[in-house]
Coordinates of N, CA and C and ligand atoms in Angstrom, one line a residue:
M1 N 46.2 -160.6 33.2 CA 46.3 -160.5 31.9 C 46.7 -161.9 31.2
I2 N 47.5 -162.6 32.0 CA 47.7 -163.6 31.2 C 47.2 -164.7 31.0
G3 N 47.3 -165.3 29.8 CA 45.8 -166.1 30.0 C 46.7 -168.1 30.1
R4 N 46.5 -168.7 29.2 CA 46.8 -170.1 28.7 C 48.5 -169.9 29.0
L5 N 49.1 -170.9 29.6 CA 50.2 -171.4 29.4 C 50.8 -172.1 28.2
N6 N 51.4 -171.2 27.0 CA 51.5 -171.3 25.6 C 52.7 -172.9 25.5
H7 N 53.7 -172.8 26.1 CA 54.3 -173.3 25.8 C 55.6 -173.1 27.0
I8 N 56.8 -174.4 27.3 CA 57.5 -174.2 28.2 C 59.2 -174.7 27.0
A9 N 59.5 -174.1 26.9 CA 60.9 -174.0 26.2 C 62.3 -174.4 26.9
I10 N 62.7 -175.5 26.3 CA 63.5 -176.6 27.1 C 64.9 -176.8 26.1
A11 N 66.1 -175.7 26.7 CA 67.7 -175.8 25.8 C 67.6 -177.0 26.1
V12 N 68.4 -177.7 24.5 CA 68.9 -179.2 24.9 C 70.4 -179.3 23.9
P13 N 71.3 -179.9 24.4 CA 72.7 -180.2 23.5 C 72.3 -181.1 22.5
D14 N 71.4 -181.6 22.4 CA 71.3 -182.8 21.3 C 69.8 -182.8 21.4
L15 N 69.1 -182.3 20.1 CA 67.8 -182.4 19.8 C 67.1 -184.0 19.4
A16 N 68.1 -184.5 18.7 CA 67.9 -186.1 18.6 C 67.4 -186.6 19.5
A17 N 68.3 -186.7 20.4 CA 68.3 -187.5 21.7 C 66.9 -187.2 22.1
A18 N 66.6 -185.4 22.6 CA 65.9 -185.2 23.5 C 64.2 -185.3 22.7
A19 N 64.0 -185.5 21.2 CA 63.5 -185.5 20.6 C 62.6 -186.9 20.9
A20 N 64.0 -188.4 20.9 CA 63.3 -189.4 21.3 C 63.2 -189.5 22.7
L21 N 63.6 -189.1 23.6 CA 63.2 -188.8 25.1 C 61.9 -188.5 25.3
Y22 N 61.8 -187.9 24.5 CA 59.9 -187.3 24.6 C 59.1 -188.2 24.1
R23 N 59.4 -188.7 22.9 CA 58.7 -189.5 21.8 C 58.5 -190.6 22.6
D24 N 59.8 -191.3 23.2 CA 60.2 -192.9 23.4 C 59.5 -192.9 24.9
T25 N 60.3 -192.2 25.1 CA 60.4 -192.7 26.8 C 58.8 -191.6 27.7
L26 N 58.7 -190.4 27.3 CA 57.4 -189.9 27.9 C 56.2 -190.4 27.0
G27 N 56.6 -190.6 26.1 CA 55.4 -191.1 24.7 C 54.4 -190.3 24.6
A28 N 55.0 -188.9 24.4 CA 54.3 -188.0 23.7 C 54.6 -187.7 22.1
K29 N 53.5 -186.9 21.5 CA 53.9 -186.2 20.1 C 54.6 -185.1 19.7
V30 N 55.7 -185.7 18.9 CA 56.9 -184.8 18.9 C 57.3 -184.8 17.5
S31 N 57.2 -183.2 16.9 CA 57.5 -183.1 15.7 C 58.6 -183.3 14.9
A32 N 58.8 -182.9 13.5 CA 60.0 -183.3 13.1 C 60.7 -181.6 13.5
P33 N 62.0 -181.8 13.3 CA 62.8 -180.4 13.5 C 62.6 -179.5 12.6
A34 N 62.3 -178.2 13.4 CA 62.1 -176.9 12.4 C 63.7 -175.9 12.1
D35 N 64.1 -175.6 11.6 CA 64.8 -174.7 11.4 C 64.4 -172.8 11.7
L36 N 64.7 -172.3 12.8 CA 64.1 -171.0 12.6 C 65.3 -170.2 12.8
P37 N 65.7 -169.9 11.5 CA 67.3 -168.8 11.1 C 67.2 -167.6 12.1
E38 N 65.6 -167.3 11.9 CA 65.9 -165.7 12.2 C 65.8 -165.8 13.9
H39 N 65.6 -166.8 14.2 CA 65.9 -166.8 15.7 C 67.1 -167.5 16.3
G40 N 67.5 -168.0 15.7 CA 69.0 -169.0 15.9 C 68.7 -170.4 16.5
V41 N 67.4 -170.6 16.5 CA 67.2 -172.0 17.0 C 66.7 -173.3 16.1
T42 N 66.9 -174.3 16.0 CA 66.0 -175.3 15.6 C 65.4 -175.7 16.7
T43 N 64.0 -176.0 16.4 CA 62.9 -176.2 17.1 C 62.6 -177.6 16.8
V44 N 61.8 -178.6 18.2 CA 61.4 -179.7 18.3 C 59.8 -179.4 19.1
F45 N 58.9 -179.4 18.7 CA 57.7 -179.2 19.2 C 57.1 -180.4 19.3
V46 N 56.7 -180.5 21.3 CA 56.0 -181.6 21.8 C 54.9 -181.3 22.2
E47 N 53.9 -181.9 21.5 CA 52.5 -181.8 21.9 C 51.8 -182.3 23.0
L48 N 51.2 -181.5 23.9 CA 50.6 -182.3 25.1 C 49.5 -181.6 25.0
E49 N 48.3 -182.5 25.9 CA 46.6 -182.3 25.7 C 46.4 -180.4 26.5
N50 N 47.4 -180.4 27.0 CA 47.2 -178.6 27.5 C 48.0 -177.9 27.3
S51 N 49.5 -177.8 26.5 CA 49.9 -177.3 26.4 C 51.3 -177.5 25.2
K52 N 52.4 -177.4 25.3 CA 53.3 -177.8 24.4 C 54.7 -177.8 25.3
I53 N 55.7 -178.0 25.2 CA 57.2 -178.0 24.9 C 58.1 -177.9 23.8
E54 N 58.7 -177.0 23.7 CA 59.8 -176.5 22.6 C 60.8 -177.2 23.2
L55 N 61.4 -177.8 22.3 CA 63.3 -178.1 22.6 C 63.7 -177.3 21.2
L56 N 64.4 -176.7 22.3 CA 65.8 -175.8 21.3 C 67.0 -175.9 21.4
H57 N 67.3 -176.0 20.1 CA 68.5 -176.1 20.1 C 69.5 -175.4 19.2
P58 N 70.7 -174.9 19.3 CA 71.3 -173.6 18.7 C 71.3 -173.9 17.0
L59 N 70.9 -172.9 16.6 CA 71.2 -172.7 15.1 C 72.1 -171.6 14.5
G60 N 73.5 -171.7 14.0 CA 73.9 -170.4 13.9 C 74.8 -170.1 14.7
E61 N 75.6 -169.1 14.5 CA 76.3 -168.6 15.0 C 75.5 -167.3 16.0
N62 N 76.0 -167.0 17.3 CA 75.6 -165.9 18.5 C 74.1 -166.1 18.4
S63 N 73.8 -167.7 18.5 CA 72.3 -168.4 19.2 C 72.5 -168.0 20.8
T64 N 71.5 -167.4 20.9 CA 71.2 -167.1 22.5 C 71.1 -168.5 23.1
I65 N 70.9 -169.6 22.5 CA 70.7 -171.2 23.3 C 72.1 -171.4 23.5
A66 N 73.0 -171.2 22.2 CA 74.1 -171.6 22.6 C 74.6 -171.1 23.8
K67 N 74.5 -170.0 24.1 CA 74.8 -169.0 25.6 C 74.9 -170.1 26.8
Y68 N 73.4 -170.5 25.9 CA 72.8 -170.7 27.6 C 73.1 -172.4 27.7
L69 N 73.5 -172.8 26.7 CA 74.2 -174.0 26.6 C 75.6 -173.8 27.8
E70 N 76.2 -173.3 27.2 CA 77.5 -172.9 27.6 C 77.5 -173.0 29.6
R71 N 76.8 -172.5 29.6 CA 76.2 -171.6 31.1 C 75.8 -173.2 31.9
S72 N 74.8 -174.4 31.0 CA 74.4 -175.2 31.6 C 74.6 -176.4 30.7
P73 N 75.1 -177.0 30.5 CA 75.5 -178.3 29.3 C 74.4 -179.5 29.4
D74 N 73.9 -179.5 30.2 CA 72.9 -180.3 30.2 C 71.7 -180.2 29.5
G75 N 71.3 -178.7 29.6 CA 70.3 -177.8 29.1 C 69.3 -177.6 30.3
G76 N 68.3 -177.3 29.8 CA 67.4 -176.8 31.3 C 66.2 -175.8 30.9
T77 N 65.5 -175.7 31.6 CA 64.2 -174.4 31.5 C 64.9 -173.4 30.7
H78 N 64.8 -172.8 29.2 CA 65.5 -171.6 28.7 C 63.9 -170.5 29.2
H79 N 62.6 -170.8 28.6 CA 61.6 -169.8 29.2 C 60.4 -170.5 29.3
I80 N 59.3 -169.4 30.0 CA 57.6 -170.1 29.6 C 57.2 -169.3 28.9
C81 N 56.4 -169.3 28.3 CA 55.6 -168.7 27.6 C 53.9 -168.5 27.7
F82 N 53.4 -167.2 28.0 CA 51.7 -167.2 28.4 C 51.5 -166.5 27.3
E83 N 49.6 -166.7 27.2 CA 49.1 -166.2 26.1 C 48.6 -164.9 26.4
V84 N 48.7 -164.0 25.7 CA 47.9 -162.7 26.0 C 46.6 -162.2 24.9
A85 N 46.0 -161.8 25.1 CA 44.9 -161.5 24.0 C 45.4 -159.8 23.0
D86 N 46.1 -159.4 23.7 CA 46.7 -158.0 23.3 C 47.9 -157.6 23.5
I87 N 49.1 -157.9 22.8 CA 50.3 -157.8 23.4 C 50.4 -156.4 23.6
I88 N 50.7 -155.2 22.8 CA 50.7 -154.1 22.9 C 50.1 -153.2 24.4
A89 N 49.0 -153.8 24.4 CA 48.1 -153.3 26.0 C 48.7 -154.2 27.1
A90 N 49.5 -155.3 27.1 CA 50.4 -156.1 28.0 C 51.5 -155.3 27.6
R91 N 52.1 -155.3 26.9 CA 53.4 -154.2 27.4 C 53.5 -153.1 27.9
D92 N 52.6 -152.5 27.7 CA 52.4 -151.2 28.4 C 52.1 -151.3 29.6
Q93 N 50.9 -152.2 30.4 CA 50.8 -152.4 31.3 C 51.9 -152.9 32.2
L94 N 52.8 -153.7 31.5 CA 53.9 -154.5 32.1 C 55.2 -153.5 32.7
R95 N 54.9 -152.4 31.3 CA 56.4 -151.3 31.9 C 55.8 -150.6 32.8
A96 N 54.4 -150.4 32.6 CA 53.8 -149.4 34.1 C 53.9 -150.0 35.0
E97 N 54.4 -151.1 35.3 CA 54.3 -152.0 36.8 C 55.7 -151.9 37.0
G98 N 56.7 -151.3 36.1 CA 58.0 -151.9 36.4 C 58.7 -152.7 35.7
A99 N 58.2 -153.6 34.8 CA 58.6 -154.9 34.2 C 59.5 -154.1 33.1
R100 N 61.0 -155.1 33.1 CA 61.5 -154.7 31.7 C 61.3 -155.3 30.4
V101 N 60.7 -154.8 29.2 CA 60.8 -155.6 28.3 C 62.4 -155.5 27.4
L102 N 62.6 -156.9 27.2 CA 63.7 -156.9 26.2 C 64.0 -156.4 24.8
G103 N 65.0 -156.1 24.4 CA 64.6 -155.6 23.1 C 64.3 -154.2 23.0
D104 N 63.8 -154.2 21.7 CA 63.3 -152.4 21.4 C 61.9 -152.2 22.0
G105 N 61.4 -153.7 22.1 CA 60.2 -153.7 23.1 C 59.0 -153.8 21.9
E106 N 59.5 -153.7 20.6 CA 58.4 -153.9 19.8 C 58.2 -155.5 19.3
P107 N 57.1 -155.9 19.3 CA 56.9 -157.3 18.9 C 57.3 -158.1 17.6
R108 N 57.7 -159.1 18.2 CA 58.6 -159.7 16.7 C 58.1 -161.1 16.4
I109 N 57.8 -161.6 15.6 CA 57.3 -162.9 15.0 C 57.9 -163.9 15.5
G110 N 56.9 -165.0 16.4 CA 57.8 -166.4 17.2 C 57.3 -167.2 16.1
A111 N 58.1 -168.2 17.0 CA 58.4 -169.5 16.4 C 56.8 -169.9 16.0
H112 N 55.5 -169.6 16.0 CA 54.2 -169.9 15.7 C 53.7 -168.9 15.0
G113 N 54.3 -167.9 14.6 CA 53.9 -167.0 13.4 C 53.1 -165.7 14.2
K114 N 53.5 -166.0 15.6 CA 52.1 -164.6 16.2 C 53.4 -163.8 16.9
P115 N 52.9 -162.7 17.3 CA 54.1 -161.7 18.0 C 54.2 -162.0 19.4
V116 N 55.4 -161.6 19.6 CA 56.2 -162.3 21.0 C 56.5 -161.2 21.3
L117 N 56.6 -161.0 22.6 CA 58.0 -160.2 23.7 C 58.3 -161.0 24.5
F118 N 59.6 -160.6 24.9 CA 60.1 -161.4 26.1 C 60.6 -160.0 27.3
L119 N 60.5 -160.9 28.6 CA 60.5 -160.2 29.7 C 61.8 -160.5 30.9
H120 N 62.2 -159.1 31.4 CA 64.0 -159.6 31.5 C 63.6 -160.6 32.7
P121 N 64.4 -161.6 33.2 CA 64.3 -162.6 33.9 C 64.9 -162.3 35.6
K122 N 65.3 -161.3 35.7 CA 65.5 -161.0 36.7 C 64.2 -160.2 37.9
D123 N 63.4 -159.3 36.9 CA 62.0 -159.4 37.2 C 61.1 -160.2 37.3
F124 N 61.0 -161.4 36.9 CA 60.1 -162.6 37.2 C 60.6 -163.5 37.8
C125 N 61.3 -163.8 38.9 CA 61.8 -165.1 39.4 C 62.9 -165.3 39.1
G126 N 63.7 -164.9 38.1 CA 64.9 -165.6 37.7 C 63.9 -166.4 36.4
T127 N 63.2 -166.2 35.5 CA 62.5 -166.8 34.6 C 62.5 -165.8 33.8
L128 N 63.1 -166.4 32.3 CA 62.6 -165.7 31.6 C 61.3 -166.1 30.6
I129 N 60.3 -164.7 30.4 CA 59.3 -164.9 30.4 C 59.0 -164.5 28.6
E130 N 58.1 -165.6 28.1 CA 57.5 -164.8 26.7 C 55.9 -164.7 26.9
I131 N 55.6 -163.4 25.9 CA 54.1 -163.1 26.0 C 53.9 -163.5 24.6
E132 N 53.2 -164.1 24.2 CA 52.1 -164.5 22.6 C 50.9 -164.1 22.7
Q133 N 50.8 -163.0 21.6 CA 49.6 -162.6 21.1 C 48.7 -163.7 20.5
V134 N 47.5 -164.2 21.0 CA 46.9 -165.1 20.5 C 45.5 -164.8 19.8
Ligands
CO1 CO1 59.7 -169.4 23.2

């Protein structure tokens, strides 16, 4: 069902420092910060040859990233995102397998303008999984 790894998202307490780390220390191509108010995050995209890293920083109140950073002040891997061809078919198949889909189960438009859903980390080895229709 899942296709390529679309991105790994890392929550960071200092977005400028994290962007500089990926740009200067690791020598990666790094975007300018982008605010996504509907998701409660400011993101920096790191372009890799075979995938992407998304650096996530809280934006506004009630950001889930802020809650994550309260538990992990140094930051850490927040979720990983796999591509799927048909998000509704993937959702229905995952539910049939007993996986919990977060929220109301209806895809939302994610950071890349494509429909996404999130799967409960307790069902996936403690890792929050995002699926994105590409
Ligand atoms: Co994501």
